[in-house]
Amino acid sequence: IDLLDDNTRVKALLLNHALISTGIVGFAIFLAILFSLLLPGLITKPIKALARTVERITKDADYSYRADKTHDDEIGCLVDGFNSMLDELEERETALNHYSKNLQSLVEQRTQDLEAAILRAEEANDAKSRFLAKISHEIRTPMTSILGLGELLAQTPLTRTQADYLKGQGHSAEMLLHLIDDLLEFSQYEAGKIPLKPTPCQLQE
């Protein structure tokens, strides 16, 4: 018995399946190539944008810049974290600048107060020196007169008691005159009118 069959239909089905399979594989390869071209761009583009923002902030030292968020994915979370960090840095920089300005103003105010206090101290010192010089001269004049009158009085007839009193009065007047001279010299020292000269001396004396 010979069995005969026409395999044209089978060949057509095989060819049809082969074409469909080839089309599916080709479309899959096309999609794979398309994703391989687009996917890196989708990932690297926001990262490059973030890198440019970092470079700009570093160059300009301006923390007001913010990175643009394009997607709500992991990269979007990274951009949010980066912007939050920039917010904190900007707040700290603002606070630091404010504190620096206040500190500078405070230092300037304290410097002005110190200069004013130094000026007042110098004026008071000058007034004291002028007062010492003037009062010393004013007191020295009558003291010289008292000593002179005492010398004249000593040349007159006196009792022993009167002579002792006059001697004590003259000694006290001379001591007071030396004290006035010391005050006058001290005021001249402060005025810079008498140069100081170191000389050897006996400390006990």
Coordinates of C-alpha atoms in Angstrom, one line a residue:
I1 CA 0.0 0.0 0.0
D2 CA 1.5 3.4 -0.9
L3 CA 0.3 6.4 1.2
L4 CA 0.6 9.6 -0.6
D5 CA 0.2 13.1 1.0
D6 CA 0.6 16.7 -0.1
N7 CA 3.0 18.5 2.3
T8 CA 2.5 21.9 0.8
R9 CA 0.2 22.9 3.6
V10 CA 2.8 21.8 6.2
K11 CA 5.5 23.7 4.5
A12 CA 3.3 26.8 4.4
L13 CA 2.6 26.5 8.1
L14 CA 6.3 26.0 8.9
L15 CA 7.2 29.0 6.8
N16 CA 4.5 31.0 8.5
H17 CA 5.7 30.1 11.9
A18 CA 9.3 30.8 10.9
L19 CA 8.3 34.2 9.7
I20 CA 6.4 34.9 12.9
S21 CA 9.2 33.7 15.0
T22 CA 11.7 35.8 13.1
G23 CA 9.5 38.8 13.4
I24 CA 9.1 38.3 17.1
V25 CA 12.9 37.8 17.6
G26 CA 13.6 40.8 15.4
F27 CA 11.2 43.0 17.3
A28 CA 12.6 41.9 20.6
I29 CA 16.1 42.7 19.3
F30 CA 14.9 46.1 18.2
L31 CA 13.3 46.8 21.6
A32 CA 16.5 45.6 23.3
I33 CA 18.6 47.9 21.1
L34 CA 16.1 50.8 21.7
F35 CA 16.2 50.3 25.5
S36 CA 19.9 50.0 25.5
L37 CA 20.1 53.4 23.7
L38 CA 17.4 55.2 25.7
L39 CA 17.9 53.7 29.2
P40 CA 21.4 55.0 29.8
G41 CA 20.3 58.4 28.7
L42 CA 17.4 58.3 31.2
I43 CA 19.8 57.3 34.0
T44 CA 22.8 59.4 33.1
K45 CA 21.0 62.6 32.1
P46 CA 19.8 63.5 35.6
I47 CA 23.1 62.4 37.1
K48 CA 25.0 64.6 34.7
A49 CA 22.6 67.5 35.5
L50 CA 23.2 66.9 39.3
A51 CA 27.0 66.9 38.6
R52 CA 26.7 70.2 36.7
T53 CA 24.8 71.7 39.7
V54 CA 27.5 70.5 42.1
E55 CA 30.2 72.0 39.9
R56 CA 28.3 75.3 39.6
I57 CA 27.8 75.5 43.4
T58 CA 31.5 74.7 44.0
K59 CA 32.6 77.3 41.5
D60 CA 30.2 80.2 42.6
A61 CA 30.0 79.2 46.3
D62 CA 26.3 80.0 46.0
Y63 CA 24.0 77.6 47.9
S64 CA 20.8 79.0 46.4
Y65 CA 21.1 76.7 43.4
R66 CA 18.9 73.6 43.4
A67 CA 19.0 70.4 41.3
D68 CA 16.0 69.8 39.0
K69 CA 13.9 66.7 39.8
T70 CA 12.5 65.0 36.8
H71 CA 11.4 61.5 38.0
D72 CA 10.1 60.0 41.3
D73 CA 12.6 57.2 41.3
E74 CA 15.9 56.5 43.1
I75 CA 17.6 59.3 41.2
G76 CA 14.7 61.6 42.2
C77 CA 15.3 60.6 45.9
L78 CA 18.9 61.4 45.4
V79 CA 18.0 64.8 44.0
D80 CA 15.7 65.5 47.0
G81 CA 18.4 64.5 49.5
F82 CA 20.9 66.8 47.7
N83 CA 18.5 69.7 47.7
S84 CA 17.7 69.2 51.4
M85 CA 21.4 69.3 52.1
L86 CA 21.7 72.5 50.2
D87 CA 18.8 74.0 52.2
E88 CA 20.7 73.2 55.4
L89 CA 23.9 74.6 54.1
E90 CA 22.2 77.8 52.9
E91 CA 20.6 78.3 56.3
R92 CA 23.9 77.8 58.1
E93 CA 25.7 80.2 55.7
T94 CA 23.0 82.8 56.3
A95 CA 23.2 82.4 60.1
L96 CA 27.0 82.5 59.9
N97 CA 27.0 85.7 57.8
H98 CA 24.5 87.3 60.2
Y99 CA 26.7 86.3 63.2
S100 CA 29.8 87.6 61.4
K101 CA 28.1 91.0 60.6
N102 CA 26.9 91.3 64.2
L103 CA 30.4 90.3 65.5
Q104 CA 32.0 92.9 63.2
S105 CA 29.6 95.6 64.4
L106 CA 30.2 94.6 68.0
V107 CA 33.9 94.7 67.5
E108 CA 33.7 98.2 65.9
Q109 CA 31.4 99.4 68.7
R110 CA 33.8 98.1 71.4
T111 CA 36.8 99.6 69.5
Q112 CA 35.0 103.0 69.4
D113 CA 34.1 102.7 73.1
L114 CA 37.8 101.8 73.9
E115 CA 39.1 104.7 71.9
A116 CA 36.7 107.1 73.6
A117 CA 37.7 105.7 77.0
I118 CA 41.4 106.1 76.1
L119 CA 40.8 109.6 75.0
R120 CA 38.9 110.4 78.2
A121 CA 41.7 108.9 80.3
E122 CA 44.3 110.9 78.4
E123 CA 42.3 114.1 78.9
A124 CA 41.9 113.3 82.6
N125 CA 45.6 112.6 82.9
D126 CA 46.5 115.9 81.1
A127 CA 44.1 117.7 83.4
K128 CA 45.7 116.1 86.4
S129 CA 49.2 117.0 85.2
R130 CA 48.1 120.6 84.6
F131 CA 46.4 120.7 88.0
L132 CA 49.5 119.4 89.8
A133 CA 51.8 121.8 87.9
K134 CA 49.6 124.8 88.7
I135 CA 48.8 123.9 92.3
S136 CA 52.5 123.2 92.9
H137 CA 53.5 126.6 91.7
E138 CA 50.7 128.3 93.6
I139 CA 51.7 126.6 96.8
R140 CA 55.4 127.0 96.3
T141 CA 55.2 130.8 96.1
P142 CA 53.7 131.3 99.6
M143 CA 55.9 128.6 101.1
T144 CA 59.0 130.5 99.9
S145 CA 57.6 133.6 101.5
I146 CA 56.9 131.7 104.8
L147 CA 60.5 130.5 104.8
G148 CA 61.9 133.9 104.1
L149 CA 59.8 135.5 106.8
G150 CA 60.9 132.9 109.2
E151 CA 64.5 133.7 108.5
L152 CA 63.8 137.3 109.1
L153 CA 62.0 136.5 112.3
A154 CA 64.9 134.4 113.5
Q155 CA 67.1 137.6 113.3
T156 CA 65.0 139.4 115.8
P157 CA 65.2 139.0 119.6
L158 CA 63.4 135.9 120.6
T159 CA 63.0 133.8 123.7
R160 CA 64.4 130.3 123.8
T161 CA 60.9 128.9 123.4
Q162 CA 60.1 131.1 120.5
A163 CA 63.3 130.2 118.8
D164 CA 62.5 126.5 119.2
Y165 CA 59.0 127.0 117.8
L166 CA 60.4 129.0 114.9
K167 CA 63.0 126.3 114.2
G168 CA 60.3 123.6 114.1
Q169 CA 58.2 125.7 111.9
G170 CA 61.1 126.3 109.5
H171 CA 61.9 122.5 109.4
S172 CA 58.2 121.7 108.6
A173 CA 58.1 124.3 106.0
E174 CA 61.2 123.0 104.3
M175 CA 59.7 119.5 104.3
L176 CA 56.5 120.8 102.7
L177 CA 58.5 122.7 100.1
H178 CA 60.4 119.5 99.2
L179 CA 57.1 117.7 98.8
I180 CA 55.8 120.5 96.6
D181 CA 59.0 120.2 94.5
D182 CA 58.5 116.5 94.2
L183 CA 54.9 117.0 93.0
L184 CA 56.1 119.6 90.5
E185 CA 58.8 117.2 89.2
F186 CA 56.2 114.4 88.9
S187 CA 54.0 116.5 86.8
Q188 CA 56.9 117.4 84.6
Y189 CA 57.8 113.7 84.2
E190 CA 54.3 113.0 83.0
A191 CA 54.5 115.9 80.6
G192 CA 57.8 114.5 79.2
K193 CA 59.7 117.7 80.1
I194 CA 62.3 116.0 82.3
P195 CA 64.3 113.1 80.8
L196 CA 65.0 110.2 83.2
K197 CA 68.6 109.2 83.7
P198 CA 69.4 106.0 85.5
T199 CA 72.2 106.4 88.1
P200 CA 73.6 104.1 90.7
C201 CA 72.3 104.7 94.2
Q202 CA 72.4 103.2 97.7
L203 CA 69.0 101.6 98.2
Q204 CA 69.1 101.9 102.0
E205 CA 69.8 105.6 101.8

